[in-house]
Coordinates of C-alpha atoms and ligand atoms in Angstrom, one line a residue:
M1100 CA 16.2 -21.4 47.5
E1101 CA 17.8 -17.8 48.2
L1102 CA 15.8 -15.0 49.7
I1103 CA 17.4 -11.6 50.5
C1104 CA 16.0 -8.6 51.7
H1105 CA 17.5 -5.1 50.5
R1106 CA 16.7 -1.9 52.5
V1107 CA 17.1 0.7 50.4
S1108 CA 16.7 4.4 51.0
I1109 CA 15.8 6.6 47.8
P1110 CA 15.6 10.5 48.0
L1111 CA 12.2 11.9 46.7
K1112 CA 12.7 14.9 44.2
T1113 CA 10.5 17.1 46.7
P1114 CA 8.9 16.0 50.2
F1115 CA 5.6 14.4 50.0
V1116 CA 3.3 16.1 52.4
T1117 CA 0.0 14.5 54.0
S1118 CA -2.0 14.9 57.1
F1119 CA 0.5 12.7 58.9
G1120 CA 3.5 14.5 58.0
A1121 CA 6.3 15.0 55.6
Q1122 CA 8.4 12.5 53.8
D1123 CA 11.6 13.4 51.9
Y1124 CA 13.0 9.7 51.6
R1125 CA 11.5 6.5 50.6
V1126 CA 13.2 3.6 52.8
A1127 CA 11.9 0.6 51.4
L1128 CA 12.3 -3.3 51.8
V1129 CA 13.0 -4.8 48.6
F1130 CA 13.0 -8.6 48.2
E1131 CA 14.8 -10.9 45.9
M1132 CA 14.0 -14.6 45.8
K1133 CA 16.0 -16.9 43.6
H1134 CA 14.7 -20.5 43.1
K1135 CA 15.2 -23.0 40.3
G1136 CA 16.9 -20.4 38.0
I1137 CA 14.3 -17.8 38.4
T1138 CA 14.9 -14.3 40.1
A1139 CA 11.7 -12.8 41.6
F1140 CA 11.3 -9.4 43.0
S1141 CA 8.9 -7.3 45.7
E1142 CA 8.5 -4.7 48.0
A1143 CA 6.9 -4.1 51.2
V1144 CA 4.7 -0.9 51.4
T1145 CA 5.9 0.0 55.0
D1146 CA 7.9 3.0 55.7
K1147 CA 10.1 4.2 58.5
G1148 CA 7.3 4.9 61.0
P1149 CA 3.6 3.5 61.6
F1150 CA 2.0 6.6 60.5
Y1151 CA -0.2 5.3 57.6
S1152 CA -0.9 2.1 59.7
Y1153 CA 0.7 0.1 62.7
E1154 CA 3.2 -1.6 60.4
D1155 CA 6.8 -0.2 59.7
N1156 CA 9.8 -1.4 58.2
T1157 CA 11.1 -2.7 61.7
T1158 CA 7.9 -4.7 62.5
A1159 CA 7.6 -6.1 58.8
F1160 CA 11.2 -7.4 59.0
H1161 CA 10.7 -8.7 62.1
I1162 CA 7.4 -10.7 61.3
I1163 CA 8.9 -11.8 57.7
E1164 CA 12.1 -12.9 59.3
A1165 CA 10.7 -15.0 62.6
Y1166 CA 7.5 -16.2 61.2
L1167 CA 6.8 -15.9 57.4
A1168 CA 10.0 -16.4 55.3
E1169 CA 10.2 -20.2 56.3
H1170 CA 6.7 -20.6 54.4
I1171 CA 8.0 -19.8 51.1
S1172 CA 11.1 -22.1 50.9
D1173 CA 9.6 -24.3 48.4
A1174 CA 7.8 -21.3 46.3
P1175 CA 4.3 -22.4 47.1
E1176 CA 1.3 -20.7 45.1
P1177 CA 0.5 -17.3 46.6
S1178 CA -2.8 -18.8 48.1
E1179 CA -0.9 -21.9 49.9
F1180 CA 1.4 -19.2 51.3
L1181 CA -1.6 -17.1 52.8
E1182 CA -3.2 -20.4 54.2
R1183 CA 0.5 -21.4 56.0
A1184 CA 0.6 -17.9 57.3
R1185 CA -2.9 -17.7 58.5
Y1186 CA -1.8 -18.3 62.3
V1187 CA 0.2 -15.0 62.1
K1188 CA -2.5 -12.4 62.8
G1189 CA -2.5 -9.3 61.1
H1190 CA 0.7 -7.9 59.7
L1191 CA -0.6 -7.8 56.3
M1192 CA 2.0 -5.6 54.7
A1193 CA 4.7 -8.2 55.7
K1194 CA 2.5 -11.1 54.3
A1195 CA 1.9 -8.8 51.1
A1196 CA 5.6 -8.5 50.6
L1197 CA 6.3 -12.4 50.3
E1198 CA 2.7 -13.2 48.7
M1199 CA 3.5 -10.7 45.9
L1200 CA 7.1 -12.1 45.5
L1201 CA 5.3 -15.5 44.9
W1202 CA 3.2 -14.0 42.0
D1203 CA 6.1 -12.7 40.4
Y1204 CA 7.9 -15.9 40.9
H1205 CA 5.0 -18.0 39.3
A1206 CA 4.5 -15.6 36.5
K1207 CA 8.1 -16.0 35.5
E1208 CA 7.9 -19.5 35.9
E1209 CA 5.2 -19.6 33.2
G1210 CA 7.0 -17.0 31.1
T1211 CA 4.0 -14.5 31.2
P1212 CA 3.6 -11.0 32.3
L1213 CA 2.1 -10.5 35.5
Y1214 CA -0.8 -8.5 34.3
R1215 CA -1.8 -11.4 31.8
Y1216 CA -1.2 -14.0 34.5
I1217 CA -3.6 -12.6 36.8
G1218 CA -6.6 -13.0 34.4
Q1219 CA -9.0 -10.7 32.6
T1220 CA -7.2 -7.6 31.7
N1221 CA -7.6 -4.0 30.0
G1222 CA -3.9 -4.1 28.6
K1223 CA -3.2 -0.7 30.1
A1224 CA -3.8 1.1 33.6
Q1225 CA -5.5 4.5 33.8
V1226 CA -3.3 7.0 35.6
G1227 CA -4.4 9.5 38.1
I1228 CA -2.0 11.7 40.1
S1229 CA -1.7 12.2 44.1
I1230 CA -0.6 15.6 44.9
G1231 CA 0.8 16.3 48.6
M1232 CA 0.2 19.5 50.3
A1233 CA 2.4 22.7 49.3
T1234 CA 2.0 26.4 49.2
P1235 CA -1.4 27.5 47.1
E1236 CA 0.8 28.9 44.6
E1237 CA 2.8 25.6 44.2
M1238 CA -0.5 23.4 44.4
R1239 CA -1.8 25.6 41.3
K1240 CA 1.0 25.0 39.4
Q1241 CA 1.3 21.2 40.0
T1242 CA -2.2 20.6 39.4
S1243 CA -2.6 22.5 36.3
K1244 CA 0.6 20.8 35.1
A1245 CA -0.9 17.5 35.9
V1246 CA -4.1 18.4 33.5
E1247 CA -1.8 19.3 31.0
M1248 CA 0.4 16.3 31.4
G1249 CA -2.9 14.1 30.6
Y1250 CA -3.7 12.4 34.1
K1251 CA -7.1 11.1 34.1
R1252 CA -8.0 12.3 37.9
I1253 CA -6.0 14.4 40.4
K1254 CA -6.1 13.7 44.0
V1255 CA -4.9 16.3 46.7
K1256 CA -4.1 15.7 50.1
I1257 CA -6.0 17.5 53.0
K1258 CA -5.7 18.4 56.4
K1259 CA -8.3 19.3 59.2
G1260 CA -8.7 23.1 59.1
R1261 CA -7.2 23.7 55.4
E1262 CA -9.6 21.4 53.7
E1263 CA -11.9 24.2 52.0
E1264 CA -8.9 26.5 51.2
I1265 CA -7.0 23.7 49.6
V1266 CA -10.1 22.6 47.4
R1267 CA -11.1 26.0 46.5
N1268 CA -7.7 26.7 45.1
V1269 CA -7.2 23.8 43.1
R1270 CA -10.7 23.8 41.9
S1271 CA -9.9 27.4 40.6
S1272 CA -7.0 26.2 38.8
I1273 CA -8.3 23.3 37.3
G1274 CA -12.0 24.0 36.6
D1275 CA -14.4 21.1 36.2
F1276 CA -11.2 18.4 35.9
P1277 CA -12.1 15.2 37.9
L1278 CA -10.8 15.8 41.5
S1279 CA -10.8 14.2 44.8
V1280 CA -9.3 14.5 48.2
D1281 CA -7.5 12.5 50.7
A1282 CA -7.7 13.3 54.1
N1283 CA -5.7 10.2 55.5
T1284 CA -7.9 9.9 58.7
D1285 CA -7.7 13.5 60.1
F1286 CA -11.2 14.1 60.8
T1287 CA -13.8 12.8 63.0
L1288 CA -17.8 13.0 63.0
E1289 CA -17.7 16.2 64.7
D1290 CA -16.0 17.8 61.9
T1291 CA -19.1 16.9 59.6
D1292 CA -19.9 20.5 58.6
A1293 CA -16.4 21.0 57.6
L1294 CA -16.7 18.0 55.3
R1295 CA -20.0 18.9 54.2
A1296 CA -18.8 22.3 53.1
L1297 CA -17.0 20.3 50.3
D1298 CA -19.9 19.1 48.6
K1299 CA -20.1 22.2 46.6
F1300 CA -16.8 21.3 45.0
N1301 CA -18.3 18.5 43.3
L1302 CA -15.4 15.9 44.1
V1303 CA -15.2 12.6 42.5
Y1304 CA -14.9 11.1 46.1
M1305 CA -13.2 12.3 49.5
E1306 CA -11.0 9.4 50.7
Q1307 CA -10.7 8.1 54.2
P1308 CA -11.9 11.2 56.3
L1309 CA -12.2 9.2 59.6
D1310 CA -10.2 6.9 61.4
H1311 CA -7.8 4.2 60.0
D1312 CA -10.1 1.1 61.0
D1313 CA -13.5 2.6 61.1
I1314 CA -16.5 1.5 59.2
I1315 CA -19.5 2.6 61.2
D1316 CA -18.5 6.4 61.4
H1317 CA -17.9 6.5 57.6
A1318 CA -21.4 5.0 57.2
E1319 CA -23.0 7.7 59.1
L1320 CA -21.1 10.5 57.3
A1321 CA -21.9 8.8 53.9
K1322 CA -25.7 9.6 55.0
R1323 CA -24.6 13.2 56.1
I1324 CA -22.6 14.4 53.2
R1325 CA -23.2 14.0 49.1
T1326 CA -19.7 13.7 48.3
P1327 CA -19.1 10.0 47.7
I1328 CA -16.7 8.3 50.5
C1329 CA -13.6 6.1 49.3
L1330 CA -12.2 3.8 51.9
D1331 CA -8.3 3.2 51.8
E1332 CA -6.7 2.4 55.3
S1333 CA -9.9 0.6 56.6
I1334 CA -10.2 -1.8 53.8
V1335 CA -7.7 -4.5 54.9
S1336 CA -9.4 -7.6 53.2
T1337 CA -12.3 -8.8 51.5
D1338 CA -14.2 -9.2 54.4
R1339 CA -13.8 -5.7 55.8
A1340 CA -14.9 -4.7 52.1
R1341 CA -18.0 -6.8 52.4
K1342 CA -18.7 -5.2 56.0
A1343 CA -18.0 -1.5 54.7
I1344 CA -20.2 -2.1 51.3
Q1345 CA -23.1 -3.7 53.4
S1346 CA -23.0 -1.0 55.7
K1347 CA -23.1 1.7 53.1
A1348 CA -19.7 3.2 54.3
C1349 CA -18.4 3.8 50.9
T1350 CA -19.1 3.5 47.3
V1351 CA -15.4 3.6 46.1
I1352 CA -12.4 1.4 47.4
N1353 CA -8.8 2.2 47.0
I1354 CA -7.0 -1.0 46.8
K1355 CA -3.4 -1.1 47.7
P1356 CA -2.2 -4.7 47.2
G1357 CA 0.6 -3.9 49.6
R1358 CA -1.9 -3.3 52.3
V1359 CA -4.3 -6.2 51.9
S1360 CA -1.8 -9.0 52.1
G1361 CA -1.0 -8.9 48.3
F1362 CA -2.8 -10.0 44.9
S1363 CA -4.9 -12.7 46.0
E1364 CA -7.1 -10.7 48.1
S1365 CA -6.9 -7.4 46.0
L1366 CA -8.5 -9.5 43.2
S1367 CA -11.0 -10.7 45.3
I1368 CA -11.9 -7.4 46.8
A1369 CA -12.1 -6.0 43.2
K1370 CA -14.4 -8.7 42.1
M1371 CA -16.8 -8.5 45.1
A1372 CA -16.8 -4.6 44.5
R1373 CA -17.5 -4.8 41.0
E1374 CA -20.8 -7.1 41.8
H1375 CA -21.9 -4.5 43.9
G1376 CA -21.4 -1.9 42.0
I1377 CA -18.8 -0.1 43.6
H1378 CA -15.9 1.6 42.0
T1379 CA -12.2 0.4 42.6
W1380 CA -8.8 1.8 42.0
V1381 CA -5.1 1.0 42.7
G1382 CA -3.5 3.2 45.2
G1383 CA 0.4 3.7 45.8
M1384 CA 2.7 4.2 48.9
L1385 CA 5.5 5.9 47.1
E1386 CA 6.8 2.7 45.6
T1387 CA 10.1 2.1 43.7
G1388 CA 9.7 0.8 40.2
V1389 CA 9.3 -2.7 41.6
G1390 CA 6.4 -2.2 43.9
R1391 CA 4.9 0.0 41.1
A1392 CA 5.1 -2.7 38.7
F1393 CA 2.8 -4.7 40.5
N1394 CA 0.5 -1.8 41.2
I1395 CA 0.3 -1.1 37.3
S1396 CA -0.3 -4.9 36.6
L1397 CA -3.5 -4.8 39.1
A1398 CA -4.5 -1.3 37.8
S1399 CA -4.8 -3.0 34.3
S1400 CA -7.3 -5.6 35.6
A1401 CA -10.7 -5.5 34.0
Y1402 CA -12.2 -5.6 37.5
I1403 CA -10.7 -2.0 38.3
D1404 CA -12.4 1.0 36.7
F1405 CA -11.2 4.1 38.1
P1406 CA -7.9 5.7 37.6
G1407 CA -5.2 4.9 40.2
D1408 CA -2.5 6.7 41.8
T1409 CA 0.1 5.0 39.6
S1410 CA 2.3 8.0 38.1
P1411 CA 5.4 7.0 36.5
N1412 CA 8.2 6.7 38.6
E1413 CA 9.9 9.9 37.6
K1414 CA 7.1 11.8 39.5
Y1415 CA 8.7 11.2 43.0
F1416 CA 12.3 9.8 42.4
E1417 CA 15.2 11.5 40.1
K1418 CA 16.5 7.7 39.7
D1419 CA 14.8 4.5 40.6
I1420 CA 16.2 1.2 40.9
V1421 CA 14.7 -0.3 37.8
K1422 CA 16.4 0.3 34.3
N1423 CA 13.0 0.7 32.5
P1424 CA 10.6 2.7 34.5
F1425 CA 7.2 3.3 33.2
E1426 CA 6.1 6.1 30.9
M1427 CA 2.7 7.8 30.7
D1428 CA 0.8 8.0 27.2
D1429 CA -2.4 10.0 27.1
G1430 CA -3.1 9.2 30.7
F1431 CA -2.5 5.4 30.5
I1432 CA 0.6 3.4 31.3
T1433 CA 0.9 -0.2 29.5
P1434 CA 2.5 -2.8 31.7
M1435 CA 5.8 -4.4 30.8
E1436 CA 5.6 -7.4 28.4
G1437 CA 8.5 -9.1 29.9
P1438 CA 7.8 -12.2 32.4
G1439 CA 6.6 -11.5 35.7
I1440 CA 6.5 -7.8 36.9
G1441 CA 8.8 -7.2 33.7
V1442 CA 11.0 -4.5 35.2
E1443 CA 14.7 -5.0 34.9
I1444 CA 16.7 -4.2 38.1
D1445 CA 19.5 -1.7 37.9
R1446 CA 22.0 -3.4 39.9
E1447 CA 24.3 -0.5 40.3
R1448 CA 21.6 1.7 41.5
L1449 CA 20.3 -0.9 43.8
E1450 CA 23.9 -1.3 45.5
K1451 CA 24.1 2.6 45.6
V1452 CA 21.0 3.2 47.6
T1453 CA 21.2 0.1 49.9
I1454 CA 21.6 0.8 53.5
D1455 CA 22.1 -3.2 54.3
R1456 CA 21.0 -6.6 53.1
V1457 CA 20.2 -9.5 55.1
R1458 CA 19.9 -13.2 53.6
L1459 CA 16.6 -14.6 55.1
L1460 CA 16.8 -18.3 53.4
Ligands
MG172 MG1 -5.4 7.3 50.7

């Protein structure tokens, strides 16, 4: 068994601006595992700093190196790995990186594409787009272009104090087209009036307006506004999703496998949501082509019903680390047919964007 962590830094085409800051590079941990003639890949969704959640690249690397890597030395089933890793509290992004590596490995071992390996599939993913904050003119330009390109839903990032101006501007640019907003935790219950003012824009949903680990206040907000609430940061597990659903804190869930300890938990959340009539979709964390391939496989699952933030890679990067990036056709992306995640690593490009590399096993 060989396990390598490549730390890569890839420039973004344009800075991605959210309520927690602007990002102009994606610094990612890409994992490569070689075992019995199979090479598997995965990616941690952590970034340079703990701004989306408490984990970042440094904590994820530390947790993986010190506590998790040893538990995959015999390439166990993903569920077995999670069981072994239970004694490590939290650090779900670190766990997800290895859990997903094992899904790619086992799908490759069977010679099956990951999207089929995980079970019931639609065979393709509905694609939406997430657009960061920019000048009003720029946002009108980007959102109109997204409609023309065939995306199934547009999501724009909002920030406290600018929410109504942003939504009004975008709405006037795209008419009735399905639109949602993502606040990335920027509001509190005290901002109820400002959030209620968005009801008139007929949004598909409002994503994570309140704190990153909150359920209770979201349940209260859901009673006060008409716009459906989607939870992202707050949903870290099936158990947390159950609590959110039971307390009526949301009617939509954004599932990011990299946030919820991987594919096992993602599928479990999606199935439970389906049973309760809750909508689900697959979010993104500016992943390279490796992480994106996982997201698209999951977004093709029959248990996922809303379009995800799974734009083709060229939206964010000039050049990715995979040779066969995804292409969108009429608002859909078809997963790769090769075994596992199906993407082919561009070794030359990977070499060029690698900051450092550590062998863990
Ligand atoms: Mg979000």
